[in-house]
PDB file of C-alpha atoms in Angstrom:
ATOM      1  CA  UNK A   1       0.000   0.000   0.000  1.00 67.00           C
ATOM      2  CA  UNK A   2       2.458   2.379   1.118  1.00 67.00           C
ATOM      3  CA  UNK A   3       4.766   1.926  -2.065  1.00 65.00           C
ATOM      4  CA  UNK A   4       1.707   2.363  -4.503  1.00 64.00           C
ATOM      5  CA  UNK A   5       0.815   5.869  -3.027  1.00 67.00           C
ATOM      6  CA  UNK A   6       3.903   7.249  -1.634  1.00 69.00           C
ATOM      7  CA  UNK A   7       6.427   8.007  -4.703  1.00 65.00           C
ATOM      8  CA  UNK A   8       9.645   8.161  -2.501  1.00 66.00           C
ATOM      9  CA  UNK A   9       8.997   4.931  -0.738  1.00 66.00           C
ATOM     10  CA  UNK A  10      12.083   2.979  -0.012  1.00 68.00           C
ATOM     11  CA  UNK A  11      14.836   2.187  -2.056  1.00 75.00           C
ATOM     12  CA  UNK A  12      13.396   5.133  -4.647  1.00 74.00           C
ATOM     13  CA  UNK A  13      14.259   7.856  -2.134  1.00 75.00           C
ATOM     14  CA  UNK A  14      17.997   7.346  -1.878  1.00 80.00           C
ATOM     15  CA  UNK A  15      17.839   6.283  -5.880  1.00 80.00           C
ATOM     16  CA  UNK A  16      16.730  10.018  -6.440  1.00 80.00           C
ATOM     17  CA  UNK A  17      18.912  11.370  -3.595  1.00 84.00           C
ATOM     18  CA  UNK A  18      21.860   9.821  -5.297  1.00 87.00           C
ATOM     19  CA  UNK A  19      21.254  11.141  -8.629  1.00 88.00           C
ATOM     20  CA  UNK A  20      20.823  14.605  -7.317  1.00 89.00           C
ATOM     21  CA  UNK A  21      24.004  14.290  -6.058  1.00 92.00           C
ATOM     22  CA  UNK A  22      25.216  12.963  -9.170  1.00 92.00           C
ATOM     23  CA  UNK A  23      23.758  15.865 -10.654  1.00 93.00           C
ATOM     24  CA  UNK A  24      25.239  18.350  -8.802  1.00 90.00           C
ATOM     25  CA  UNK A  25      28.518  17.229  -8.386  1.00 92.00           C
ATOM     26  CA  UNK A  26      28.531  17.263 -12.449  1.00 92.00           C
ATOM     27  CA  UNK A  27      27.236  20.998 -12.337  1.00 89.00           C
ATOM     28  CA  UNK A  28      29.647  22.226 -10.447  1.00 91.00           C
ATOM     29  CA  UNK A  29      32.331  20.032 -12.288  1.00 91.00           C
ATOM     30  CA  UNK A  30      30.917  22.478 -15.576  1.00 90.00           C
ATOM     31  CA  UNK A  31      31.077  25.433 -13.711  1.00 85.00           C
ATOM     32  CA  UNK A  32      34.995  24.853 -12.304  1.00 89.00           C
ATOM     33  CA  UNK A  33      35.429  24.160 -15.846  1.00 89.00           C
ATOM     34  CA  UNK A  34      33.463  27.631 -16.952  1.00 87.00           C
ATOM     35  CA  UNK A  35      36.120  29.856 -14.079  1.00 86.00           C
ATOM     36  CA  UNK A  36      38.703  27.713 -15.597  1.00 88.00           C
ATOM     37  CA  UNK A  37      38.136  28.809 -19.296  1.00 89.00           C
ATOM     38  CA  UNK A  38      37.360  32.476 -19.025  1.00 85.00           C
ATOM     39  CA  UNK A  39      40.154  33.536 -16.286  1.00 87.00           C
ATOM     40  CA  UNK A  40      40.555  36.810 -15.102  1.00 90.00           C
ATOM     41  CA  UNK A  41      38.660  39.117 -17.428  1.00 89.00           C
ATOM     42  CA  UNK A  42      40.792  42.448 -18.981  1.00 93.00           C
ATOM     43  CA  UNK A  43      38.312  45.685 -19.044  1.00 94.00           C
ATOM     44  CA  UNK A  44      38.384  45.034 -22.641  1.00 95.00           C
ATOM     45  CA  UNK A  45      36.273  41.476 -21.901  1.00 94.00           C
ATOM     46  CA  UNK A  46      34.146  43.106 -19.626  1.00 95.00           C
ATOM     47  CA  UNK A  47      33.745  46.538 -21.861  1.00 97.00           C
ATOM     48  CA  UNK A  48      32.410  43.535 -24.709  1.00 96.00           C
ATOM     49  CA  UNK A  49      30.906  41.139 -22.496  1.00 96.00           C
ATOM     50  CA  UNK A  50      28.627  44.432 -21.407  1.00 96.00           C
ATOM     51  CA  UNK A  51      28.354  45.402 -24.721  1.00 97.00           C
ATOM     52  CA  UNK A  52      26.861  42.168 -25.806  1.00 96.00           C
ATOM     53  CA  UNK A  53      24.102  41.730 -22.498  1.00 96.00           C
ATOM     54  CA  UNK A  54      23.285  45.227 -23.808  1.00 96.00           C
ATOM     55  CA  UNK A  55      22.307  44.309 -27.613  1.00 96.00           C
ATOM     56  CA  UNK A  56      19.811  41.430 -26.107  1.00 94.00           C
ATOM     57  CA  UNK A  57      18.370  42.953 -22.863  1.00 93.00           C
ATOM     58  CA  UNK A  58      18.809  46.943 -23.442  1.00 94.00           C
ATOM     59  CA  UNK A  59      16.677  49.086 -24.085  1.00 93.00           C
ATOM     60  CA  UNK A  60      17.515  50.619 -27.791  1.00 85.00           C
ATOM     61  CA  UNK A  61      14.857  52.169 -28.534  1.00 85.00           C
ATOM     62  CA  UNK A  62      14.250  54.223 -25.652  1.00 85.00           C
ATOM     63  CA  UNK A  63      15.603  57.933 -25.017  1.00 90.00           C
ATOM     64  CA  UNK A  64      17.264  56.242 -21.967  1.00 93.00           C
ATOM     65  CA  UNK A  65      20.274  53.953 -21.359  1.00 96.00           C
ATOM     66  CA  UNK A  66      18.228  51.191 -19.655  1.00 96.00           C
ATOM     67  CA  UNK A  67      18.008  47.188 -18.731  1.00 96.00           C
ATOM     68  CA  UNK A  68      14.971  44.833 -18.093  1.00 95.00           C
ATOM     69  CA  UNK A  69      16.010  41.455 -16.630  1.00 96.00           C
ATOM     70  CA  UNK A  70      14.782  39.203 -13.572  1.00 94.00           C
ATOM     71  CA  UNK A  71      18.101  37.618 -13.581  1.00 95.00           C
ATOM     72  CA  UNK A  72      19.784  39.017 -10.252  1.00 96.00           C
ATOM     73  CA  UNK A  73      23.080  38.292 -11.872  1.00 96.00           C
ATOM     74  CA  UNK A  74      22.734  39.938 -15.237  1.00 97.00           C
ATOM     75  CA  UNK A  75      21.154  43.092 -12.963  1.00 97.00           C
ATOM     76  CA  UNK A  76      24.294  43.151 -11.079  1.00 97.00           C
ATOM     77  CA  UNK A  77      27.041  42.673 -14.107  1.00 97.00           C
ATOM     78  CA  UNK A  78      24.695  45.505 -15.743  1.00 97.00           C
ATOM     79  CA  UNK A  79      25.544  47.620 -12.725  1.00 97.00           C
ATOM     80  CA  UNK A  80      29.182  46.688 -12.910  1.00 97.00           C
ATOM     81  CA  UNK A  81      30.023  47.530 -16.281  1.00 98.00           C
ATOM     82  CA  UNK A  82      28.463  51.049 -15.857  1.00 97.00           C
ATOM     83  CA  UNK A  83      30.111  51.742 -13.032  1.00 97.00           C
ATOM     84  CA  UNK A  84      33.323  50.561 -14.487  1.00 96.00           C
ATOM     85  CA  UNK A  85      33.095  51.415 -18.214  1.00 97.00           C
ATOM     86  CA  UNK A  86      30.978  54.247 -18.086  1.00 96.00           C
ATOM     87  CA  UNK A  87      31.673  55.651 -14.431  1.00 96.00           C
ATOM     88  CA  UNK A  88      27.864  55.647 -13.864  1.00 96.00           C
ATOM     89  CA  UNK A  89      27.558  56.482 -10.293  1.00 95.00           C
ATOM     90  CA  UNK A  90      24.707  54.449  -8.528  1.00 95.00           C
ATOM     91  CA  UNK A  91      22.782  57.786  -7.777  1.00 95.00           C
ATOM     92  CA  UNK A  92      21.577  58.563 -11.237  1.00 96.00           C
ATOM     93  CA  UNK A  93      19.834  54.786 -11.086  1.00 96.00           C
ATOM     94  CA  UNK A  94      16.441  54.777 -11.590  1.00 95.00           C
ATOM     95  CA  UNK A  95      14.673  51.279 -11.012  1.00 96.00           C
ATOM     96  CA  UNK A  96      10.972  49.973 -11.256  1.00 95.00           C
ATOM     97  CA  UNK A  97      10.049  46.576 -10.869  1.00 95.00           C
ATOM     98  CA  UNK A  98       7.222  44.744 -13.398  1.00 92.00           C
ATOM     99  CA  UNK A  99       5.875  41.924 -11.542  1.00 90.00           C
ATOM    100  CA  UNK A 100       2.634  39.887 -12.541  1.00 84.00           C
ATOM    101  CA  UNK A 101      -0.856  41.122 -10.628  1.00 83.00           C
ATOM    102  CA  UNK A 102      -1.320  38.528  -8.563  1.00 81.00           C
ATOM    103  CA  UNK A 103       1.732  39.086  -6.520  1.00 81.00           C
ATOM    104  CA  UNK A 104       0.641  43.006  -5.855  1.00 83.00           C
ATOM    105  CA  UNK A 105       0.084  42.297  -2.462  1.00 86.00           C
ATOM    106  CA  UNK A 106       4.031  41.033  -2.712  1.00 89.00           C
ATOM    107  CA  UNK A 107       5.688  44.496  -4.543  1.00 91.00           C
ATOM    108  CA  UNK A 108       7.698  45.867  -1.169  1.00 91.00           C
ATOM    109  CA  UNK A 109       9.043  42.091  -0.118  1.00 91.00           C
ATOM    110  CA  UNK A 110      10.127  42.353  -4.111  1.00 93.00           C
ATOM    111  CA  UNK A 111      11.508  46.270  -4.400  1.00 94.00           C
ATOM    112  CA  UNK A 112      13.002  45.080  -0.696  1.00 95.00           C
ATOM    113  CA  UNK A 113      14.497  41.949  -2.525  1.00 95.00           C
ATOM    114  CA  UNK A 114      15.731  43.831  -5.894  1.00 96.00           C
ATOM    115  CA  UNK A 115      17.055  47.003  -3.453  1.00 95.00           C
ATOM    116  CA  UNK A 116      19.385  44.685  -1.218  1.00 96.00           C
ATOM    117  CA  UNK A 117      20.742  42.707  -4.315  1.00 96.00           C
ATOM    118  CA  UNK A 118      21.244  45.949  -6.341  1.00 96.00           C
ATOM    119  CA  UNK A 119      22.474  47.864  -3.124  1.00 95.00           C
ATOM    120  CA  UNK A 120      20.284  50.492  -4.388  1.00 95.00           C
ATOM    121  CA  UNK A 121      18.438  52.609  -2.155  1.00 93.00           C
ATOM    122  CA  UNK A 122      14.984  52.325  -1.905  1.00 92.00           C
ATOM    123  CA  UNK A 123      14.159  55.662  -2.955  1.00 92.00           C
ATOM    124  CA  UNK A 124      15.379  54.797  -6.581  1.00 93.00           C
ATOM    125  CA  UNK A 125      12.716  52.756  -7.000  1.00 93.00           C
ATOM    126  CA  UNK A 126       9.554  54.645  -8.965  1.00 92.00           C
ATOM    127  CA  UNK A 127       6.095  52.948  -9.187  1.00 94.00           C
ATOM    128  CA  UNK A 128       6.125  49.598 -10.044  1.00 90.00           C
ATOM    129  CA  UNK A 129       4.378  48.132 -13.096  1.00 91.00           C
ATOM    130  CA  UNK A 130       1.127  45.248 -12.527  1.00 89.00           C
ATOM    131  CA  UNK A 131       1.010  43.461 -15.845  1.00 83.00           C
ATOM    132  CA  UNK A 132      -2.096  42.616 -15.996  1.00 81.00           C
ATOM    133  CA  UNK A 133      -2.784  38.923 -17.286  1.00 73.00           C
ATOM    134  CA  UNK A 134      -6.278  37.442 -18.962  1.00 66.00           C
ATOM    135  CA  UNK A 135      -5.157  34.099 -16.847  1.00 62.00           C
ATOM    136  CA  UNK A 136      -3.777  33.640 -13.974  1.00 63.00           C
ATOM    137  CA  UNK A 137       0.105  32.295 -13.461  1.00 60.00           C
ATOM    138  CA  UNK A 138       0.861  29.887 -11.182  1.00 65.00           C
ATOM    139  CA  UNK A 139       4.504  30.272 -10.818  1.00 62.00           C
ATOM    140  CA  UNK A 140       6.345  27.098  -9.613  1.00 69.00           C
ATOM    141  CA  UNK A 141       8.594  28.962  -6.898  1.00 72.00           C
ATOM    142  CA  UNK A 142       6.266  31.831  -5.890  1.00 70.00           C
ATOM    143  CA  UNK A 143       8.630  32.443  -2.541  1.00 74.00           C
ATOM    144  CA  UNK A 144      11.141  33.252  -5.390  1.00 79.00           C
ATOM    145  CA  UNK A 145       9.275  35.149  -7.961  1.00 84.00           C
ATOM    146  CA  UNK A 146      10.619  38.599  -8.162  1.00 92.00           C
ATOM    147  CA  UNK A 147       9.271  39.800 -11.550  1.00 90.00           C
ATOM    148  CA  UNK A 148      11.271  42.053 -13.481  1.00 93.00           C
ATOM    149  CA  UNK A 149      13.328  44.818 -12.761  1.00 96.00           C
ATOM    150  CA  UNK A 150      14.056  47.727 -14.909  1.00 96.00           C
ATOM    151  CA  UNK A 151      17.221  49.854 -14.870  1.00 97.00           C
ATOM    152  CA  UNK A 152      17.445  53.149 -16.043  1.00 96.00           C
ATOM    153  CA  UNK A 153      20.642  55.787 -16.281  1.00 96.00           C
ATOM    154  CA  UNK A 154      18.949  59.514 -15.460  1.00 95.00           C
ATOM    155  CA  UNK A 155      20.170  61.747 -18.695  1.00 93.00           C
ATOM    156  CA  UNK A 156      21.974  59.372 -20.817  1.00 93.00           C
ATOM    157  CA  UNK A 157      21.033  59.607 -24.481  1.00 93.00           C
ATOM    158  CA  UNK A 158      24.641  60.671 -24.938  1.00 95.00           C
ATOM    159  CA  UNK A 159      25.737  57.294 -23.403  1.00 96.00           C
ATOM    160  CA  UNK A 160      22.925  55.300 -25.171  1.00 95.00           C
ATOM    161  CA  UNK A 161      24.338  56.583 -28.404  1.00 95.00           C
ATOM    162  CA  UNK A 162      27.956  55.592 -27.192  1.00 95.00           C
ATOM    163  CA  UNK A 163      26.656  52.093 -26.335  1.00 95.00           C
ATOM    164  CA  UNK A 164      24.576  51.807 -29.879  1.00 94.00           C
ATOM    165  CA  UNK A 165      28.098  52.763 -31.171  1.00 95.00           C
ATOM    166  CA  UNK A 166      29.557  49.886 -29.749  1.00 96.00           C
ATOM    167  CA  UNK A 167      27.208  47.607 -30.879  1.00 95.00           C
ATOM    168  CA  UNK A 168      27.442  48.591 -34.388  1.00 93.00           C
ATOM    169  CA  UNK A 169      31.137  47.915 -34.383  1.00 93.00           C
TER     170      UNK A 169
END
């Protein structure tokens, strides 16, 4: 009985715990292999590394140099590589998250979230966007749904054109 309801019964349990383990032993096997590869990046990488994130997530055609991502990690390179390319000071960041309706109740847990990863002040943060959706999403990890954030650089059509430079080349 209890091995026809009860999916982790016995020997299945440490089966699946084992190949977990497998799993991510082999993961982190890639990503020692990923450090390995790249090295220590030059500013040139990082300048063209930037340059690239920009041409998929930036926005081009906006009067603003800006980023939309709910990737914590691309947010912070983005961050990065204006404050190292560009000298972009953190001030003259404006963010606003876009999260899904149904977590409204949710949007200062997520600016909270998205200010402490950012290490941007709070204040930074202008009215968030509810999309609005004709069905509702069930999201598989809704402790760790955070919606997406949008960067902005205050007055930077001058760098946007730099940056659209640099994608052209």
């Amino acid at each position: 009985q209890k091995r026809s309801t009860d999916a982790l019964f016995g020997n299945k349990k440490i089966y699946l715990e084992q190949q977990k383990k497998k799993h991510d032993e082999k993961v982190k096997g890639f990503t020692s292999k990923g450090f390995r590869r790249l090295g220590k990046l030059s500013m040139r990488d990082i300048f063209v590394l930037g340059v690239a994130l920009y041409w998929g997530e930036g926005f081009k055609k906006d009067s603003l140099v800006g980023l939309g991502t709910s990737d914590p990690v691309a947010a912070k390179f983005f961050i990065f590589w204006l404050e190292k390319c560009f000298n972009v000071n953190k001030k003259d960041l404006i963010t606003r998250v876009t999260i899904n309706s149904e977590y409204e109740d949710k949007i200062s847990i997520i600016e909270k979230y998205w200010s402490k990863v950012l290490r941007i002040n709070i204040q930074q943060f202008s009215k968030p966007f509810f999309q609005n959706a004709k069905w509702k999403k069930e999201y598989e990890n809704k402790d760790q749904y955070y919606g997406v954030v949008r960067i902005r650089v205050r007055k930077s059509i001058n760098l946007l054109r730099e940056i659209k430079g640099a994608i052209e080349a």
